[in-house]
PDB file of C-alpha atoms in Angstrom:
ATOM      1  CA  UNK A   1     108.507  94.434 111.857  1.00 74.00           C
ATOM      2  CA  UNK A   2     105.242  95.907 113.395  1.00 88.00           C
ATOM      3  CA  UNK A   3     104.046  98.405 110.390  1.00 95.00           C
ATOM      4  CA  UNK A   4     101.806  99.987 113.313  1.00 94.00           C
ATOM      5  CA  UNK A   5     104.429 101.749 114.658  1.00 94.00           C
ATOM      6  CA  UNK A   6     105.178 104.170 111.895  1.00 97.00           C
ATOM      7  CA  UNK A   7     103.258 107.358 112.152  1.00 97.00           C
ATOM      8  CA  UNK A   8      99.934 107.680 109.815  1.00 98.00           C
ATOM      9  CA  UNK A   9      97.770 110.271 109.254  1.00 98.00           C
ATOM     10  CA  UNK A  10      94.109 110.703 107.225  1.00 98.00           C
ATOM     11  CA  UNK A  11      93.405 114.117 105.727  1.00 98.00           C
ATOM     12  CA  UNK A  12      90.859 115.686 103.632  1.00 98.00           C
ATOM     13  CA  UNK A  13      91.989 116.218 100.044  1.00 97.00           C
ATOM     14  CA  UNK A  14      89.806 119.027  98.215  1.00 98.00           C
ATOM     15  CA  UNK A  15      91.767 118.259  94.950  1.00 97.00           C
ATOM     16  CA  UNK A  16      90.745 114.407  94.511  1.00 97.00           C
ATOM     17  CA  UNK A  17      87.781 114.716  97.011  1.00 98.00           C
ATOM     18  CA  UNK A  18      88.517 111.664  99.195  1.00 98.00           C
ATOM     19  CA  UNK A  19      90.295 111.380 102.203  1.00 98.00           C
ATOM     20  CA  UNK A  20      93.663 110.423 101.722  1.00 98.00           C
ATOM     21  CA  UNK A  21      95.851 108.030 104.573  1.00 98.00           C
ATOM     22  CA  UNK A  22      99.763 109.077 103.903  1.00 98.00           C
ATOM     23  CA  UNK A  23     102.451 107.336 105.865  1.00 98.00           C
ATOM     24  CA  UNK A  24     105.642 109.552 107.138  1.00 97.00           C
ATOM     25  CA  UNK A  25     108.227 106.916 106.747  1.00 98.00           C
ATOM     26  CA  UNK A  26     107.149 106.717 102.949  1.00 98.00           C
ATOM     27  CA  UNK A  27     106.120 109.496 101.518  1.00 98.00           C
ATOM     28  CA  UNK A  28     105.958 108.403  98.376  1.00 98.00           C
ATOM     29  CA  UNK A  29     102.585 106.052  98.955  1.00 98.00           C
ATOM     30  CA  UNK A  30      98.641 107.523  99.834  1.00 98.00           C
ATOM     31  CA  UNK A  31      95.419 105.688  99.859  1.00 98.00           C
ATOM     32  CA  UNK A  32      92.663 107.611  98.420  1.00 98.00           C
ATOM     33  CA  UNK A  33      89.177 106.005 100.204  1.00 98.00           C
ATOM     34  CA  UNK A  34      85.457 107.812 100.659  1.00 98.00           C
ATOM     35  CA  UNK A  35      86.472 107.736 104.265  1.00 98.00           C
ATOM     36  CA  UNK A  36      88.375 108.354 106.791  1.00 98.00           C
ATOM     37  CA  UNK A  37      88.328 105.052 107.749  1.00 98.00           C
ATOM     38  CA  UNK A  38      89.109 103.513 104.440  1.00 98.00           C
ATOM     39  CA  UNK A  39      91.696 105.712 103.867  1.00 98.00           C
ATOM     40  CA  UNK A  40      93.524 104.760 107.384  1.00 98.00           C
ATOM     41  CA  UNK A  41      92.943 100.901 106.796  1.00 98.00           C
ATOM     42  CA  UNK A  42      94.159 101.008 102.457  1.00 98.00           C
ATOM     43  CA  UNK A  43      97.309 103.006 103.876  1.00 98.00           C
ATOM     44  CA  UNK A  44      98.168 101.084 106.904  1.00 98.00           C
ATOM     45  CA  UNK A  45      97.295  97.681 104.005  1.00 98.00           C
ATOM     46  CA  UNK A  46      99.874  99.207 101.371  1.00 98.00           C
ATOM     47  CA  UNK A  47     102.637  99.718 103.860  1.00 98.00           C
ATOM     48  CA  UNK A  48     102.668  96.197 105.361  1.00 98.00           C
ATOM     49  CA  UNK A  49     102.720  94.647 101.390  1.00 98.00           C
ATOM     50  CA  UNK A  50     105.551  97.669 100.675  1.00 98.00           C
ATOM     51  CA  UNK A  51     107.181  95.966 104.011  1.00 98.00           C
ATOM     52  CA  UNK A  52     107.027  92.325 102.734  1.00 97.00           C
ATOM     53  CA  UNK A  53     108.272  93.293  99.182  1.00 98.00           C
ATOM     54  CA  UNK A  54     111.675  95.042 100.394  1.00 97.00           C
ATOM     55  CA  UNK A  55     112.148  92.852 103.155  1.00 97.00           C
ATOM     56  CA  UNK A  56     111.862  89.811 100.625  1.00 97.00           C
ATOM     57  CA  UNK A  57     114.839  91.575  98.376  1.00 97.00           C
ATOM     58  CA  UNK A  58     116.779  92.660 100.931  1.00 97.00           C
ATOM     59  CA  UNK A  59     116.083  95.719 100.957  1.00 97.00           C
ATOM     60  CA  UNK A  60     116.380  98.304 103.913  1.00 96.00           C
ATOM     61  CA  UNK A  61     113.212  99.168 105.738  1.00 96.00           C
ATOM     62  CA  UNK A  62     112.886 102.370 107.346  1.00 96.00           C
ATOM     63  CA  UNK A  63     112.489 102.656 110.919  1.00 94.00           C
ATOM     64  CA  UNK A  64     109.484 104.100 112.657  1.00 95.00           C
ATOM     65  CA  UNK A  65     110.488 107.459 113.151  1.00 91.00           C
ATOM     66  CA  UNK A  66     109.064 107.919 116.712  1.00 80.00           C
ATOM     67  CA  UNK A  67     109.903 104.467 117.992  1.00 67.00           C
ATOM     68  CA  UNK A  68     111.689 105.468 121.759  1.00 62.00           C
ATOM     69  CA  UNK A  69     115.060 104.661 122.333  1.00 55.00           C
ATOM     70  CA  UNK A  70     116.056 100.993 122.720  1.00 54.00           C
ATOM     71  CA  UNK A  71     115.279  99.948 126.548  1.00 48.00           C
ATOM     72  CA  UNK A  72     111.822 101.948 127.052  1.00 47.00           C
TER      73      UNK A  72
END
């Protein structure tokens, strides 16, 4: 599965002072970084590895949620 079709975003946190990279198909996993950049690349990093580890269970893996319909 291509992990760069989920939908990822990188926002300031005031709280913990970092940015923070948060996923919409998990919402249970953020990267905290010093920047934006980090952020983007430790998120997009723990998503693939989250991908791996249910995939090698057997678990279910969520589906991007903006993929188009099949055929486009």
């Amino acid at each position: 599965m291509n992990t760069d079709r989920y939908s990822y975003r990188v926002s300031w946190s005031p709280e913990d002072r970092e940015h923070v990279g948060l996923c919409r198909e998990f919402p249970s996993l953020s990267w905290l970084a010093d920047t934006a950049e980090g952020a983007s690349k430790g998120i997009r990093q723990l998503v693939r590895e989250v991908v791996t580890d249910l995939r090698a269970c057997g678990e279910e893996i969520p589906a991007p949620l903006l993929d188009p319909a099949p055929g486009r």
